[in-house]
Amino acid sequence: MWGTNAVLLIVFLKTVTYMDFPFAGFQGCVVWGTKMPIFAGWMVILIWDALLTVLMIIPGIELYRVSGTNNLFNAVYRDGIVYYLYLFTDAVLSAVNMIIAVSLPLEYQPLLNSEVHESPKANDGHVAVQKKMKANYKFSNICGTVYRQGNVIFTPDGNSLYSPVGNRVSVFDLVNNKSYTLPYENRKNIASIALSPDGNVLISVDEDGRALLVNARKGVVLHHFNFHKPVKSIQFSPDGKFIAVTHGAHVQVWRTPNHLLREFAPFILHRTYTGHHDDILSVQWSPDSKCFITTSRDMTARLFTLNPVEGFRPKTFAGHKEAVISAYFSEDGSTIYTVSKDGAVFTWKAKEPLDEDNSDGDDEPVASTSNGVVKDIANQIANTRWGVHKRNYFNQAGTKVVCSTFHAASSLLVVGFSTGVFGLWEMPGFSNIHTLSISNEKISSVAISRSGEWLAFGARKLGQLLVWEWQSESYILKQQGHYFDMNTLAYAPDGQTIATGGDDGKVKVWSTYSGFCFVTFTEHSAPITSVAFAKQGSVLFSASLDGTVRAYDLIRYRNFRTFTSPSPVQFSCLAVDPSGEVVAAGSTDSFEVFLWSVQTGKLLDIMAGHTAPISSLDFSPAGANQLISGSWDQTVRVWNVFGRSGAVEPFSLNSDVLAVAFRPDGKEAAVSTLDGQITFFNIQESKQINVIDGRKDVSGGRKLDDRVSAANSTSGKCYNSLAYTADGRCLLAGGNSKYVALYDVREGEGIMVKKFQISENLSLDGTEEFLDSRKVNDAGINVDLIDNRDGSDLEDRLDISLPGASRGAGDMSVRRYRQEARTKCVRFSPTGRAWAAASTEGLLIYSLDESVTFDPFDLSIDLTPQSVLEVLGEHEYLKALVMAFRLNEKPLIQHVYENIPRGDIRLIARQLPLIYVPILLRFVGEHLDKSPHLEFDLVWVNTLLMTHGRLLRDRSGEFASVFRVLQKTLGECEQTISKLYVVSFF
């Protein structure tokens, strides 16, 4: 028993969190709430052990009472002295353990909570208790990328747009001007997506044909499925019962998984349809879901029925000279339009089966029975002969049709071309409404909303996503990510915006709330190497390889200052002093640090001393006039920028310096080197205090051309970016790996707390831990390394390079390479609630706050006003309140709200799901205006603001309307009470 007790005690002590601050008499207290099951098991064993001890001592006591001391000594001699020593020790230890466990005074119980309690001097930044460091950051959003490849689709209501972003799917709310990324990943880049007609089910298929069935509203993966072949197109039937999937030269139709039935195999194959001789490019359902039409590279389209029809043979629509990319039904199903890649649009009409006239202009009505009753669609198709009614051409010289879509209700045909031009035609008259150029590269995907008002376009090469309202000829959405890699990022002081710089020479500013880029600066003519905000957040600085450092005004959105060096150099890093009056930049050519005055734009000083390119700069946040610089010459120098002495403290290291970072108090600095180590220096004492060997931490993932395993592949693995948390307790490090590491660096510990994997996308190099030996050919080469672009377009496969040249005909930017999973820059938000990484996938944001909040009380069949009243009668006030909000009936909400006891308000406010916080605040604000329960409403307002203050502050832009309602009603209440006071006083 004691052995089990000891094991549980050791496990418990290893998993608890110890307090960091020495309270009188309670040094090293533990937080029991972290592992309550282990603690409970420990207590149960202690109680059981104490009971056994008592039961074993009772016979000895009885023997003493009956026979006296002599017989007791005889019993001890008989049973052994060790036995009774064990009993005595067991009893004493059990009693001591029980007393310690239950004797903690009540006034110290708040110390055992998992919250952070601040002292009365919290405004000075002194935190009284910090028991547990929060490291459970989760993926929140992708801001730097809006579209990669695949098709874009509108939601059924037309208010949102789904866009594939690598192996993820982003949702753009066009009404509320907000975007978020669903929290799941496909194995590889997504090739096609489809949304059910009711908008509840989303299917995303990657390049290999592996599909994920997802709850679109909650972003939860319901099922994994493999189609075993690349999927060009996937479509739900209009009634939502079937899914048509292209499968090479075949089409497979699957039954849609039913959410009302619990199925072991959600995907059930209905039928496979054949007939094409090359890959199928698209599939389109008829309005009644009874048949569908497919298009293929074999320059034909074929019409199939969902179920077998007697006497029916699949119809073939031939006559095009290039691949048919799409085909569509008219609203009544009597006309079919086919669009080919060469810009031809054929209109096909249905004719009588007995009519032998083969005129293309025949536009007779569809077949009917002799008694005048129109046949059903299945028999109609079975007895219909289709012919070309009209041939039309777009006449866009030197261009190809890439994508198209059709709105049957308004007969609008939208076509995207390879030159970045799109056109809108009204069918069947083929009258051009307008043609517009929206991109310099080909349009990869096009979609139209159900109402036919909005058009969505995606351009793969430039990463553009646009939503166009064709009637008013205006943009609803116009977003574009960085064309090349994203190199650097910086958080604004308020944490609401992020600035990024890329290899395309552009500086973009993103909103963390909406996920949209709201300003782009294009003044630089070379890649951006670093960006930084001034302390006030209204000025942004950027350094570039074009030899300039620029300052931008984020109020007027203009470049108001440009800093240059006396001789042209390339700037590799940037730093701004805490006052925002001096900006410093390091060069890669002259190995010098340049200082400028922001107000005058004049060069203040040139600091020399390094003998290799300068890789990183950072000013001391404590305002000590210190600047730290790291260089490839394996040294770190601390400069006294504004001092008269000009003393420089050099620190020598064993490898090239890649990144430096000051701790927020300015007393310590972290340095990352090429050998994978992170070294810590005490700036005041000028000595090294700790070293973290992070090569094993950052290593992971095997590239296709690696000759060693991922566990042993540490070559080139290092951290090229460091960032401290706001309190200086943790250090975030990212580099040439798929991992970002978070270290606990308090008091020189250097313990890795958590390792984040930024991507699981197998389309990127370095994400797999083990290579597939089945993909290695006889020559020992991985087949994925062989350039095989048979599936791409002919113009993309043409080799225009000169003989013996491998990079194109004089164009050195044309390269063939595999993107690698890595991060170039990591930064913590000033609030400490999030961090961001500039990665291959884009701008990744990890947050402690869930962007898509789960609602545990969703609408169901059982959710009725009667059920809400029943729950309220059972005194489950929180559940009743949330259920009333789900029904959105104001009288019912008011009834539940007014029946909540005042003593339960604090508890309910803490447990309220975050999604209902602004809803309840708005309701209380409106209720306060007309309710006599003034104190009750004020208690609700105060409790909600105190409990969810951080959420409301961080998302103040989103809840601005709620704050205005509260401010208005509270102001009116104040005026009313003031008038009553004045009247009663006089």
mmCIF file of C-alpha atoms in Angstrom, residues 187-192 204-212 224-232 246-247:
data_model
loop_
_atom_site.group_PDB
_atom_site.id
_atom_site.type_symbol
_atom_site.label_atom_id
_atom_site.label_comp_id
_atom_site.label_asym_id
_atom_site.label_seq_id
_atom_site.Cartn_x
_atom_site.Cartn_y
_atom_site.Cartn_z
ATOM 1 C CA ARG A 187 -2.441 16.150 -46.262
ATOM 2 C CA LYS A 188 -1.446 18.197 -49.321
ATOM 3 C CA ASN A 189 -2.512 21.326 -51.156
ATOM 4 C CA ILE A 190 -6.236 21.400 -51.803
ATOM 5 C CA ALA A 191 -7.223 20.848 -55.435
ATOM 6 C CA SER A 192 -11.010 21.105 -55.188
ATOM 7 C CA SER A 204 -12.023 19.405 -49.491
ATOM 8 C CA VAL A 205 -9.906 17.148 -51.711
ATOM 9 C CA ASP A 206 -6.140 17.429 -51.987
ATOM 10 C CA GLU A 207 -3.872 16.806 -54.967
ATOM 11 C CA ASP A 208 -3.695 13.055 -54.317
ATOM 12 C CA GLY A 209 -7.450 12.576 -54.031
ATOM 13 C CA ARG A 210 -7.632 12.366 -50.236
ATOM 14 C CA ALA A 211 -10.803 14.035 -49.022
ATOM 15 C CA LEU A 212 -11.992 15.435 -45.709
ATOM 16 C CA HIS A 224 -11.469 10.938 -43.927
ATOM 17 C CA PHE A 225 -11.800 9.361 -47.351
ATOM 18 C CA ASN A 226 -9.472 8.494 -50.230
ATOM 19 C CA PHE A 227 -10.654 8.616 -53.852
ATOM 20 C CA HIS A 228 -7.285 7.090 -54.922
ATOM 21 C CA LYS A 229 -6.948 9.445 -57.907
ATOM 22 C CA PRO A 230 -6.560 13.194 -58.388
ATOM 23 C CA VAL A 231 -9.932 14.938 -58.425
ATOM 24 C CA LYS A 232 -10.464 17.716 -60.968
ATOM 25 C CA THR A 246 -14.243 13.075 -61.347
ATOM 26 C CA HIS A 247 -12.028 9.988 -61.213
#
